[in-house]
Amino acid sequence: GSVMTMYSGDFVEVQGTIQFSINYVQRLREFHIFVAECRDLAAVDPKRSRSDYVKSYLVPDKANLGKRKTSVKKKTLSPTFNEILRYRVRMEYLRTQTLILSVWHHDTFGKNSFLGEVDVELSKWDFDHTQMNYLALKAKVGEIHIWVKECKNLPLIRATIDFVLPDTSRKSRQKTRVLRRTVEPVFNHTMVYDGIGEADLTEACVELTVWDRDRLASNLLGGLRLGAGTRSYGALVDWMDSGPYEAALWDRMMASPSEWVEDVLPLRMLSSARAAL
C-alpha cells in the first residue's frame, strides 16, 4: 500500500485528481467513460517532457474485454483529455465489475510510470448519476514489476519474452527490445502486470525466457520460472516447477511489498507450457 512507485531509480509520490463521468447507453449496450482531465499530477522527471495518459480496465473481467486508453497529452501536469472510452457489454455483466482508471506517464524508452488510480465499484453505482466525479488519485495495490537488467555468457541473443502464467494469451506476453551482436546484453527493461491480487501470488508464476531470434526461426536459449508452489487455482500444472533459488526470490518479493528484490539466477531448459509458442 505504499504511495511510492519506481521510475528509473527515482521515487514518485502519487498525487493529484482525476475528473470523469460514466454512463450506460442502453440503446447501444455500451458502457461509456468520459475522461475529462487530471490535475496536479506528480512530476516524474523535471528534465523530461511530460507525456501522460489514462488507462481503463474492468476487474475481474472474465469476459476479457481488455483495456482502453486515452491519447497521450504532453507538456502539462494537468492534462485535459475530453475523450470517451467505450466497452460493449451487457448491464448485468457490468454490475459484477469494478472500474479502474489509472494514470500513467509515457516514456519513449518504454518505462511507463504509474501516477495513481481510482476505482469504482459498479455493483453499487447509480447509473442515473451522469455528472462529473472528482476523485483523488491513490497508490496502486496489486502490480508485479519485473526489471530485466542483463544476461551474461550467452550465445548471440536477440530478445527475451516474459509471461505471467496461467495466462498464456498474447495479451500477457511482453518483450524486451532486441539487442544484437552481444553475448552479454544489457536490457534495463521493466515489465508491469497489473490487476493481480495478493492471493494470486501463490497461484501464478512469472516465466522469463531468453530467445535467439531471426527472420526465419526462434530458438529457446533457456529460461526460469518464479513462483511459490505446484498448483494453480487447485490444478496440478507442470509449469509450477520453480527451483529452490527461483522460489526463494518469489518468497522474498511476497514478503517485501513495494520494494525491489534482486537476484542473479541461472537459465535452464523449461518444459513446454505453451505449445502455441
PDB file of N, CA and C in Angstrom, residues 169-264:
ATOM      1  N   SER A 169      -2.202 -16.044 -23.042  1.00  0.00           N
ATOM      2  CA  SER A 169      -2.675 -15.303 -24.211  1.00  0.00           C
ATOM      3  C   SER A 169      -1.607 -14.325 -24.674  1.00  0.00           C
ATOM      4  N   ARG A 170      -1.767 -13.836 -25.903  1.00  0.00           N
ATOM      5  CA  ARG A 170      -0.832 -12.847 -26.427  1.00  0.00           C
ATOM      6  C   ARG A 170      -0.864 -11.558 -25.614  1.00  0.00           C
ATOM      7  N   LYS A 171      -2.011 -11.275 -24.953  1.00  0.00           N
ATOM      8  CA  LYS A 171      -2.092 -10.065 -24.146  1.00  0.00           C
ATOM      9  C   LYS A 171      -1.118 -10.101 -22.979  1.00  0.00           C
ATOM     10  N   SER A 172      -0.786 -11.305 -22.512  1.00  0.00           N
ATOM     11  CA  SER A 172       0.098 -11.413 -21.356  1.00  0.00           C
ATOM     12  C   SER A 172       1.562 -11.414 -21.749  1.00  0.00           C
ATOM     13  N   ARG A 173       1.863 -11.417 -23.029  1.00  0.00           N
ATOM     14  CA  ARG A 173       3.237 -11.547 -23.493  1.00  0.00           C
ATOM     15  C   ARG A 173       3.904 -10.175 -23.577  1.00  0.00           C
ATOM     16  N   GLN A 174       5.031 -10.050 -22.940  1.00  0.00           N
ATOM     17  CA  GLN A 174       5.806  -8.815 -23.022  1.00  0.00           C
ATOM     18  C   GLN A 174       7.230  -9.155 -23.433  1.00  0.00           C
ATOM     19  N   LYS A 175       7.862  -8.228 -24.126  1.00  0.00           N
ATOM     20  CA  LYS A 175       9.200  -8.465 -24.649  1.00  0.00           C
ATOM     21  C   LYS A 175      10.108  -7.285 -24.344  1.00  0.00           C
ATOM     22  N   THR A 176      11.382  -7.590 -24.209  1.00  0.00           N
ATOM     23  CA  THR A 176      12.374  -6.524 -24.178  1.00  0.00           C
ATOM     24  C   THR A 176      12.620  -6.062 -25.608  1.00  0.00           C
ATOM     25  N   ARG A 177      13.417  -5.032 -25.738  1.00  0.00           N
ATOM     26  CA  ARG A 177      13.851  -4.645 -27.072  1.00  0.00           C
ATOM     27  C   ARG A 177      14.880  -5.665 -27.574  1.00  0.00           C
ATOM     28  N   VAL A 178      15.107  -5.672 -28.864  1.00  0.00           N
ATOM     29  CA  VAL A 178      16.048  -6.604 -29.482  1.00  0.00           C
ATOM     30  C   VAL A 178      17.462  -6.038 -29.392  1.00  0.00           C
ATOM     31  N   LEU A 179      18.393  -6.855 -28.917  1.00  0.00           N
ATOM     32  CA  LEU A 179      19.804  -6.476 -28.878  1.00  0.00           C
ATOM     33  C   LEU A 179      20.605  -7.463 -29.709  1.00  0.00           C
ATOM     34  N   ARG A 180      21.479  -6.956 -30.537  1.00  0.00           N
ATOM     35  CA  ARG A 180      22.200  -7.796 -31.488  1.00  0.00           C
ATOM     36  C   ARG A 180      23.718  -7.734 -31.239  1.00  0.00           C
ATOM     37  N   ARG A 181      24.359  -8.788 -31.702  1.00  0.00           N
ATOM     38  CA  ARG A 181      25.824  -8.866 -31.722  1.00  0.00           C
ATOM     39  C   ARG A 181      26.445  -8.650 -30.341  1.00  0.00           C
ATOM     40  N   THR A 182      25.884  -9.311 -29.320  1.00  0.00           N
ATOM     41  CA  THR A 182      26.452  -9.263 -27.981  1.00  0.00           C
ATOM     42  C   THR A 182      26.089 -10.529 -27.233  1.00  0.00           C
ATOM     43  N   VAL A 183      27.011 -11.017 -26.432  1.00  0.00           N
ATOM     44  CA  VAL A 183      26.745 -12.197 -25.604  1.00  0.00           C
ATOM     45  C   VAL A 183      26.405 -11.798 -24.172  1.00  0.00           C
ATOM     46  N   GLU A 184      26.456 -10.509 -23.871  1.00  0.00           N
ATOM     47  CA  GLU A 184      26.108 -10.015 -22.546  1.00  0.00           C
ATOM     48  C   GLU A 184      25.217  -8.782 -22.693  1.00  0.00           C
ATOM     49  N   PRO A 185      23.991  -8.971 -23.190  1.00  0.00           N
ATOM     50  CA  PRO A 185      23.101  -7.835 -23.455  1.00  0.00           C
ATOM     51  C   PRO A 185      22.632  -7.173 -22.163  1.00  0.00           C
ATOM     52  N   VAL A 186      22.582  -5.854 -22.169  1.00  0.00           N
ATOM     53  CA  VAL A 186      22.059  -5.073 -21.057  1.00  0.00           C
ATOM     54  C   VAL A 186      20.713  -4.497 -21.499  1.00  0.00           C
ATOM     55  N   PHE A 187      19.626  -4.936 -20.867  1.00  0.00           N
ATOM     56  CA  PHE A 187      18.285  -4.530 -21.280  1.00  0.00           C
ATOM     57  C   PHE A 187      17.774  -3.331 -20.477  1.00  0.00           C
ATOM     58  N   ASN A 188      17.871  -3.425 -19.128  1.00  0.00           N
ATOM     59  CA  ASN A 188      17.276  -2.402 -18.253  1.00  0.00           C
ATOM     60  C   ASN A 188      15.845  -2.095 -18.680  1.00  0.00           C
ATOM     61  N   HIS A 189      15.057  -3.149 -18.751  1.00  0.00           N
ATOM     62  CA  HIS A 189      13.682  -3.041 -19.248  1.00  0.00           C
ATOM     63  C   HIS A 189      12.722  -3.495 -18.153  1.00  0.00           C
ATOM     64  N   THR A 190      11.702  -2.685 -17.917  1.00  0.00           N
ATOM     65  CA  THR A 190      10.713  -3.009 -16.894  1.00  0.00           C
ATOM     66  C   THR A 190       9.415  -3.475 -17.527  1.00  0.00           C
ATOM     67  N   MET A 191       8.887  -4.602 -17.045  1.00  0.00           N
ATOM     68  CA  MET A 191       7.599  -5.127 -17.475  1.00  0.00           C
ATOM     69  C   MET A 191       6.630  -5.050 -16.295  1.00  0.00           C
ATOM     70  N   VAL A 192       5.401  -4.629 -16.555  1.00  0.00           N
ATOM     71  CA  VAL A 192       4.428  -4.440 -15.486  1.00  0.00           C
ATOM     72  C   VAL A 192       3.184  -5.261 -15.779  1.00  0.00           C
ATOM     73  N   TYR A 193       2.736  -6.023 -14.788  1.00  0.00           N
ATOM     74  CA  TYR A 193       1.466  -6.752 -14.845  1.00  0.00           C
ATOM     75  C   TYR A 193       0.591  -6.230 -13.720  1.00  0.00           C
ATOM     76  N   ASP A 194      -0.590  -5.708 -14.065  1.00  0.00           N
ATOM     77  CA  ASP A 194      -1.458  -5.155 -13.036  1.00  0.00           C
ATOM     78  C   ASP A 194      -2.719  -6.000 -12.871  1.00  0.00           C
ATOM     79  N   GLY A 195      -3.562  -5.590 -11.921  1.00  0.00           N
ATOM     80  CA  GLY A 195      -4.787  -6.328 -11.641  1.00  0.00           C
ATOM     81  C   GLY A 195      -4.537  -7.646 -10.929  1.00  0.00           C
ATOM     82  N   ILE A 196      -3.417  -7.768 -10.224  1.00  0.00           N
ATOM     83  CA  ILE A 196      -3.062  -9.004  -9.539  1.00  0.00           C
ATOM     84  C   ILE A 196      -3.268  -8.816  -8.043  1.00  0.00           C
ATOM     85  N   GLY A 197      -4.101  -9.676  -7.438  1.00  0.00           N
ATOM     86  CA  GLY A 197      -4.340  -9.609  -6.008  1.00  0.00           C
ATOM     87  C   GLY A 197      -3.290 -10.367  -5.227  1.00  0.00           C
ATOM     88  N   GLU A 198      -3.222 -10.097  -3.930  1.00  0.00           N
ATOM     89  CA  GLU A 198      -2.232 -10.767  -3.084  1.00  0.00           C
ATOM     90  C   GLU A 198      -2.418 -12.276  -3.110  1.00  0.00           C
ATOM     91  N   ALA A 199      -3.680 -12.733  -3.147  1.00  0.00           N
ATOM     92  CA  ALA A 199      -3.944 -14.173  -3.167  1.00  0.00           C
ATOM     93  C   ALA A 199      -3.459 -14.826  -4.451  1.00  0.00           C
ATOM     94  N   ASP A 200      -3.381 -14.052  -5.545  1.00  0.00           N
ATOM     95  CA  ASP A 200      -2.938 -14.615  -6.824  1.00  0.00           C
ATOM     96  C   ASP A 200      -1.451 -14.953  -6.835  1.00  0.00           C
ATOM     97  N   LEU A 201      -0.689 -14.346  -5.935  1.00  0.00           N
ATOM     98  CA  LEU A 201       0.760 -14.533  -5.961  1.00  0.00           C
ATOM     99  C   LEU A 201       1.171 -15.973  -5.678  1.00  0.00           C
ATOM    100  N   THR A 202       0.352 -16.713  -4.938  1.00  0.00           N
ATOM    101  CA  THR A 202       0.675 -18.121  -4.672  1.00  0.00           C
ATOM    102  C   THR A 202       0.119 -19.048  -5.745  1.00  0.00           C
ATOM    103  N   GLU A 203      -0.663 -18.489  -6.674  1.00  0.00           N
ATOM    104  CA  GLU A 203      -1.301 -19.306  -7.707  1.00  0.00           C
ATOM    105  C   GLU A 203      -0.680 -19.090  -9.085  1.00  0.00           C
ATOM    106  N   ALA A 204       0.075 -18.009  -9.248  1.00  0.00           N
ATOM    107  CA  ALA A 204       0.613 -17.634 -10.561  1.00  0.00           C
ATOM    108  C   ALA A 204       2.115 -17.851 -10.597  1.00  0.00           C
ATOM    109  N   CYS A 205       2.672 -17.694 -11.774  1.00  0.00           N
ATOM    110  CA  CYS A 205       4.100 -17.923 -11.989  1.00  0.00           C
ATOM    111  C   CYS A 205       4.586 -16.975 -13.077  1.00  0.00           C
ATOM    112  N   VAL A 206       5.698 -16.325 -12.824  1.00  0.00           N
ATOM    113  CA  VAL A 206       6.335 -15.494 -13.840  1.00  0.00           C
ATOM    114  C   VAL A 206       7.350 -16.349 -14.591  1.00  0.00           C
ATOM    115  N   GLU A 207       7.207 -16.397 -15.897  1.00  0.00           N
ATOM    116  CA  GLU A 207       8.153 -17.135 -16.727  1.00  0.00           C
ATOM    117  C   GLU A 207       8.955 -16.164 -17.569  1.00  0.00           C
ATOM    118  N   LEU A 208      10.264 -16.217 -17.432  1.00  0.00           N
ATOM    119  CA  LEU A 208      11.178 -15.423 -18.247  1.00  0.00           C
ATOM    120  C   LEU A 208      11.938 -16.375 -19.156  1.00  0.00           C
ATOM    121  N   THR A 209      11.880 -16.119 -20.451  1.00  0.00           N
ATOM    122  CA  THR A 209      12.605 -16.954 -21.403  1.00  0.00           C
ATOM    123  C   THR A 209      13.495 -16.088 -22.275  1.00  0.00           C
ATOM    124  N   VAL A 210      14.630 -16.627 -22.640  1.00  0.00           N
ATOM    125  CA  VAL A 210      15.605 -15.921 -23.467  1.00  0.00           C
ATOM    126  C   VAL A 210      15.685 -16.620 -24.819  1.00  0.00           C
ATOM    127  N   TRP A 211      15.606 -15.825 -25.887  1.00  0.00           N
ATOM    128  CA  TRP A 211      15.483 -16.382 -27.231  1.00  0.00           C
ATOM    129  C   TRP A 211      16.537 -15.809 -28.171  1.00  0.00           C
ATOM    130  N   ASP A 212      16.961 -16.640 -29.065  1.00  0.00           N
ATOM    131  CA  ASP A 212      17.735 -16.195 -30.228  1.00  0.00           C
ATOM    132  C   ASP A 212      16.760 -16.116 -31.393  1.00  0.00           C
ATOM    133  N   ARG A 213      16.587 -14.920 -31.934  1.00  0.00           N
ATOM    134  CA  ARG A 213      15.547 -14.720 -32.948  1.00  0.00           C
ATOM    135  C   ARG A 213      16.147 -14.175 -34.225  1.00  0.00           C
ATOM    136  N   ASP A 214      15.647 -14.698 -35.343  1.00  0.00           N
ATOM    137  CA  ASP A 214      15.947 -14.103 -36.633  1.00  0.00           C
ATOM    138  C   ASP A 214      14.687 -14.162 -37.480  1.00  0.00           C
ATOM    139  N   ARG A 215      14.788 -13.823 -38.724  1.00  0.00           N
ATOM    140  CA  ARG A 215      13.592 -13.753 -39.575  1.00  0.00           C
ATOM    141  C   ARG A 215      12.996 -15.111 -39.856  1.00  0.00           C
ATOM    142  N   LEU A 216      13.762 -16.166 -39.744  1.00  0.00           N
ATOM    143  CA  LEU A 216      13.285 -17.494 -40.127  1.00  0.00           C
ATOM    144  C   LEU A 216      12.863 -18.352 -38.942  1.00  0.00           C
ATOM    145  N   ALA A 217      13.475 -18.163 -37.788  1.00  0.00           N
ATOM    146  CA  ALA A 217      13.187 -19.064 -36.670  1.00  0.00           C
ATOM    147  C   ALA A 217      13.508 -18.388 -35.347  1.00  0.00           C
ATOM    148  N   SER A 218      12.958 -18.980 -34.260  1.00  0.00           N
ATOM    149  CA  SER A 218      13.261 -18.550 -32.901  1.00  0.00           C
ATOM    150  C   SER A 218      13.730 -19.763 -32.119  1.00  0.00           C
ATOM    151  N   ASN A 219      14.873 -19.634 -31.455  1.00  0.00           N
ATOM    152  CA  ASN A 219      15.452 -20.740 -30.710  1.00  0.00           C
ATOM    153  C   ASN A 219      15.528 -20.376 -29.237  1.00  0.00           C
ATOM    154  N   LEU A 220      14.948 -21.237 -28.394  1.00  0.00           N
ATOM    155  CA  LEU A 220      14.957 -21.018 -26.956  1.00  0.00           C
ATOM    156  C   LEU A 220      16.343 -21.300 -26.393  1.00  0.00           C
ATOM    157  N   LEU A 221      16.910 -20.288 -25.708  1.00  0.00           N
ATOM    158  CA  LEU A 221      18.221 -20.443 -25.095  1.00  0.00           C
ATOM    159  C   LEU A 221      18.133 -20.877 -23.640  1.00  0.00           C
ATOM    160  N   GLY A 222      16.992 -20.689 -23.033  1.00  0.00           N
ATOM    161  CA  GLY A 222      16.802 -21.053 -21.639  1.00  0.00           C
ATOM    162  C   GLY A 222      15.845 -20.101 -20.971  1.00  0.00           C
ATOM    163  N   GLY A 223      15.526 -20.370 -19.727  1.00  0.00           N
ATOM    164  CA  GLY A 223      14.597 -19.513 -19.007  1.00  0.00           C
ATOM    165  C   GLY A 223      14.583 -19.831 -17.532  1.00  0.00           C
ATOM    166  N   LEU A 224      13.621 -19.240 -16.844  1.00  0.00           N
ATOM    167  CA  LEU A 224      13.407 -19.527 -15.435  1.00  0.00           C
ATOM    168  C   LEU A 224      11.961 -19.247 -15.099  1.00  0.00           C
ATOM    169  N   ARG A 225      11.498 -19.808 -13.980  1.00  0.00           N
ATOM    170  CA  ARG A 225      10.120 -19.596 -13.535  1.00  0.00           C
ATOM    171  C   ARG A 225      10.131 -19.196 -12.068  1.00  0.00           C
ATOM    172  N   LEU A 226       9.455 -18.107 -11.781  1.00  0.00           N
ATOM    173  CA  LEU A 226       9.374 -17.588 -10.425  1.00  0.00           C
ATOM    174  C   LEU A 226       7.976 -17.832  -9.898  1.00  0.00           C
ATOM    175  N   GLY A 227       7.856 -18.662  -8.894  1.00  0.00           N
ATOM    176  CA  GLY A 227       6.559 -18.998  -8.320  1.00  0.00           C
ATOM    177  C   GLY A 227       6.726 -19.621  -6.957  1.00  0.00           C
ATOM    178  N   ALA A 228       5.575 -19.929  -6.338  1.00  0.00           N
ATOM    179  CA  ALA A 228       5.614 -20.372  -4.948  1.00  0.00           C
ATOM    180  C   ALA A 228       5.225 -21.828  -4.733  1.00  0.00           C
ATOM    181  N   GLY A 229       4.551 -22.450  -5.696  1.00  0.00           N
ATOM    182  CA  GLY A 229       4.040 -23.785  -5.417  1.00  0.00           C
ATOM    183  C   GLY A 229       3.997 -24.681  -6.629  1.00  0.00           C
ATOM    184  N   THR A 230       3.143 -25.718  -6.561  1.00  0.00           N
ATOM    185  CA  THR A 230       2.999 -26.680  -7.645  1.00  0.00           C
ATOM    186  C   THR A 230       1.601 -26.687  -8.234  1.00  0.00           C
ATOM    187  N   ARG A 231       0.682 -25.958  -7.616  1.00  0.00           N
ATOM    188  CA  ARG A 231      -0.702 -25.913  -8.094  1.00  0.00           C
ATOM    189  C   ARG A 231      -1.094 -24.492  -8.451  1.00  0.00           C
ATOM    190  N   SER A 232      -1.982 -24.363  -9.441  1.00  0.00           N
ATOM    191  CA  SER A 232      -2.519 -23.075  -9.842  1.00  0.00           C
ATOM    192  C   SER A 232      -4.040 -23.132  -9.743  1.00  0.00           C
ATOM    193  N   TYR A 233      -4.581 -22.434  -8.761  1.00  0.00           N
ATOM    194  CA  TYR A 233      -6.018 -22.408  -8.517  1.00  0.00           C
ATOM    195  C   TYR A 233      -6.588 -23.827  -8.431  1.00  0.00           C
ATOM    196  N   GLY A 234      -5.886 -24.678  -7.697  1.00  0.00           N
ATOM    197  CA  GLY A 234      -6.346 -26.029  -7.443  1.00  0.00           C
ATOM    198  C   GLY A 234      -5.887 -27.075  -8.429  1.00  0.00           C
ATOM    199  N   ALA A 235      -5.373 -26.663  -9.580  1.00  0.00           N
ATOM    200  CA  ALA A 235      -4.958 -27.617 -10.618  1.00  0.00           C
ATOM    201  C   ALA A 235      -3.458 -27.876 -10.520  1.00  0.00           C
ATOM    202  N   LEU A 236      -3.069 -29.152 -10.626  1.00  0.00           N
ATOM    203  CA  LEU A 236      -1.666 -29.518 -10.647  1.00  0.00           C
ATOM    204  C   LEU A 236      -1.132 -29.273 -12.051  1.00  0.00           C
ATOM    205  N   VAL A 237      -0.142 -28.398 -12.196  1.00  0.00           N
ATOM    206  CA  VAL A 237       0.348 -27.992 -13.521  1.00  0.00           C
ATOM    207  C   VAL A 237       1.856 -28.197 -13.591  1.00  0.00           C
ATOM    208  N   ASP A 238       2.349 -28.519 -14.799  1.00  0.00           N
ATOM    209  CA  ASP A 238       3.770 -28.815 -14.938  1.00  0.00           C
ATOM    210  C   ASP A 238       4.636 -27.563 -14.948  1.00  0.00           C
ATOM    211  N   TRP A 239       4.030 -26.392 -15.185  1.00  0.00           N
ATOM    212  CA  TRP A 239       4.843 -25.185 -15.246  1.00  0.00           C
ATOM    213  C   TRP A 239       5.049 -24.520 -13.883  1.00  0.00           C
ATOM    214  N   MET A 240       4.429 -25.027 -12.840  1.00  0.00           N
ATOM    215  CA  MET A 240       4.737 -24.541 -11.483  1.00  0.00           C
ATOM    216  C   MET A 240       5.879 -25.388 -10.937  1.00  0.00           C
ATOM    217  N   ASP A 241       7.062 -25.199 -11.489  1.00  0.00           N
ATOM    218  CA  ASP A 241       8.192 -26.065 -11.160  1.00  0.00           C
ATOM    219  C   ASP A 241       9.423 -25.249 -10.771  1.00  0.00           C
ATOM    220  N   SER A 242       9.212 -24.159 -10.045  1.00  0.00           N
ATOM    221  CA  SER A 242      10.330 -23.305  -9.672  1.00  0.00           C
ATOM    222  C   SER A 242      11.358 -24.070  -8.855  1.00  0.00           C
ATOM    223  N   GLY A 243      12.652 -23.834  -9.172  1.00  0.00           N
ATOM    224  CA  GLY A 243      13.733 -24.393  -8.385  1.00  0.00           C
ATOM    225  C   GLY A 243      13.877 -23.652  -7.065  1.00  0.00           C
ATOM    226  N   PRO A 244      14.738 -24.142  -6.177  1.00  0.00           N
ATOM    227  CA  PRO A 244      14.878 -23.523  -4.844  1.00  0.00           C
ATOM    228  C   PRO A 244      15.241 -22.045  -4.890  1.00  0.00           C
ATOM    229  N   TYR A 245      16.172 -21.662  -5.770  1.00  0.00           N
ATOM    230  CA  TYR A 245      16.576 -20.257  -5.828  1.00  0.00           C
ATOM    231  C   TYR A 245      15.490 -19.389  -6.457  1.00  0.00           C
ATOM    232  N   GLU A 246      14.783 -19.936  -7.442  1.00  0.00           N
ATOM    233  CA  GLU A 246      13.683 -19.199  -8.067  1.00  0.00           C
ATOM    234  C   GLU A 246      12.550 -18.977  -7.060  1.00  0.00           C
ATOM    235  N   ALA A 247      12.181 -20.040  -6.331  1.00  0.00           N
ATOM    236  CA  ALA A 247      11.121 -19.930  -5.329  1.00  0.00           C
ATOM    237  C   ALA A 247      11.517 -18.986  -4.198  1.00  0.00           C
ATOM    238  N   ALA A 248      12.794 -19.008  -3.828  1.00  0.00           N
ATOM    239  CA  ALA A 248      13.258 -18.129  -2.753  1.00  0.00           C
ATOM    240  C   ALA A 248      13.127 -16.662  -3.137  1.00  0.00           C
ATOM    241  N   LEU A 249      13.413 -16.323  -4.407  1.00  0.00           N
ATOM    242  CA  LEU A 249      13.262 -14.941  -4.863  1.00  0.00           C
ATOM    243  C   LEU A 249      11.805 -14.520  -4.831  1.00  0.00           C
ATOM    244  N   TRP A 250      10.911 -15.401  -5.261  1.00  0.00           N
ATOM    245  CA  TRP A 250       9.470 -15.110  -5.233  1.00  0.00           C
ATOM    246  C   TRP A 250       8.988 -14.902  -3.798  1.00  0.00           C
ATOM    247  N   ASP A 251       9.457 -15.748  -2.882  1.00  0.00           N
ATOM    248  CA  ASP A 251       9.079 -15.607  -1.475  1.00  0.00           C
ATOM    249  C   ASP A 251       9.563 -14.279  -0.905  1.00  0.00           C
ATOM    250  N   ARG A 252      10.765 -13.867  -1.289  1.00  0.00           N
ATOM    251  CA  ARG A 252      11.289 -12.581  -0.824  1.00  0.00           C
ATOM    252  C   ARG A 252      10.445 -11.427  -1.346  1.00  0.00           C
ATOM    253  N   MET A 253       9.987 -11.536  -2.602  1.00  0.00           N
ATOM    254  CA  MET A 253       9.151 -10.487  -3.158  1.00  0.00           C
ATOM    255  C   MET A 253       7.833 -10.387  -2.392  1.00  0.00           C
ATOM    256  N   MET A 254       7.194 -11.553  -2.110  1.00  0.00           N
ATOM    257  CA  MET A 254       5.912 -11.537  -1.400  1.00  0.00           C
ATOM    258  C   MET A 254       6.071 -10.990   0.014  1.00  0.00           C
ATOM    259  N   ALA A 255       7.237 -11.191   0.609  1.00  0.00           N
ATOM    260  CA  ALA A 255       7.475 -10.718   1.966  1.00  0.00           C
ATOM    261  C   ALA A 255       7.910  -9.257   2.009  1.00  0.00           C
ATOM    262  N   SER A 256       8.121  -8.639   0.833  1.00  0.00           N
ATOM    263  CA  SER A 256       8.631  -7.262   0.784  1.00  0.00           C
ATOM    264  C   SER A 256       7.812  -6.413  -0.170  1.00  0.00           C
ATOM    265  N   PRO A 257       6.518  -6.202   0.116  1.00  0.00           N
ATOM    266  CA  PRO A 257       5.700  -5.401  -0.802  1.00  0.00           C
ATOM    267  C   PRO A 257       6.237  -3.992  -0.950  1.00  0.00           C
ATOM    268  N   SER A 258       6.105  -3.466  -2.167  1.00  0.00           N
ATOM    269  CA  SER A 258       6.530  -2.106  -2.525  1.00  0.00           C
ATOM    270  C   SER A 258       8.039  -1.924  -2.473  1.00  0.00           C
ATOM    271  N   GLU A 259       8.796  -3.024  -2.486  1.00  0.00           N
ATOM    272  CA  GLU A 259      10.251  -2.945  -2.519  1.00  0.00           C
ATOM    273  C   GLU A 259      10.776  -3.835  -3.642  1.00  0.00           C
ATOM    274  N   TRP A 260      11.904  -3.434  -4.219  1.00  0.00           N
ATOM    275  CA  TRP A 260      12.570  -4.272  -5.209  1.00  0.00           C
ATOM    276  C   TRP A 260      13.345  -5.375  -4.499  1.00  0.00           C
ATOM    277  N   VAL A 261      13.272  -6.595  -5.011  1.00  0.00           N
ATOM    278  CA  VAL A 261      14.155  -7.676  -4.573  1.00  0.00           C
ATOM    279  C   VAL A 261      14.936  -8.133  -5.803  1.00  0.00           C
ATOM    280  N   GLU A 262      16.183  -8.491  -5.622  1.00  0.00           N
ATOM    281  CA  GLU A 262      17.066  -8.729  -6.760  1.00  0.00           C
ATOM    282  C   GLU A 262      17.844 -10.017  -6.568  1.00  0.00           C
ATOM    283  N   ASP A 263      18.162 -10.674  -7.684  1.00  0.00           N
ATOM    284  CA  ASP A 263      18.991 -11.865  -7.650  1.00  0.00           C
ATOM    285  C   ASP A 263      19.591 -12.091  -9.030  1.00  0.00           C
ATOM    286  N   VAL A 264      20.610 -12.926  -9.086  1.00  0.00           N
ATOM    287  CA  VAL A 264      21.191 -13.406 -10.335  1.00  0.00           C
ATOM    288  C   VAL A 264      20.917 -14.900 -10.394  1.00  0.00           C
TER     289      VAL A 264
END
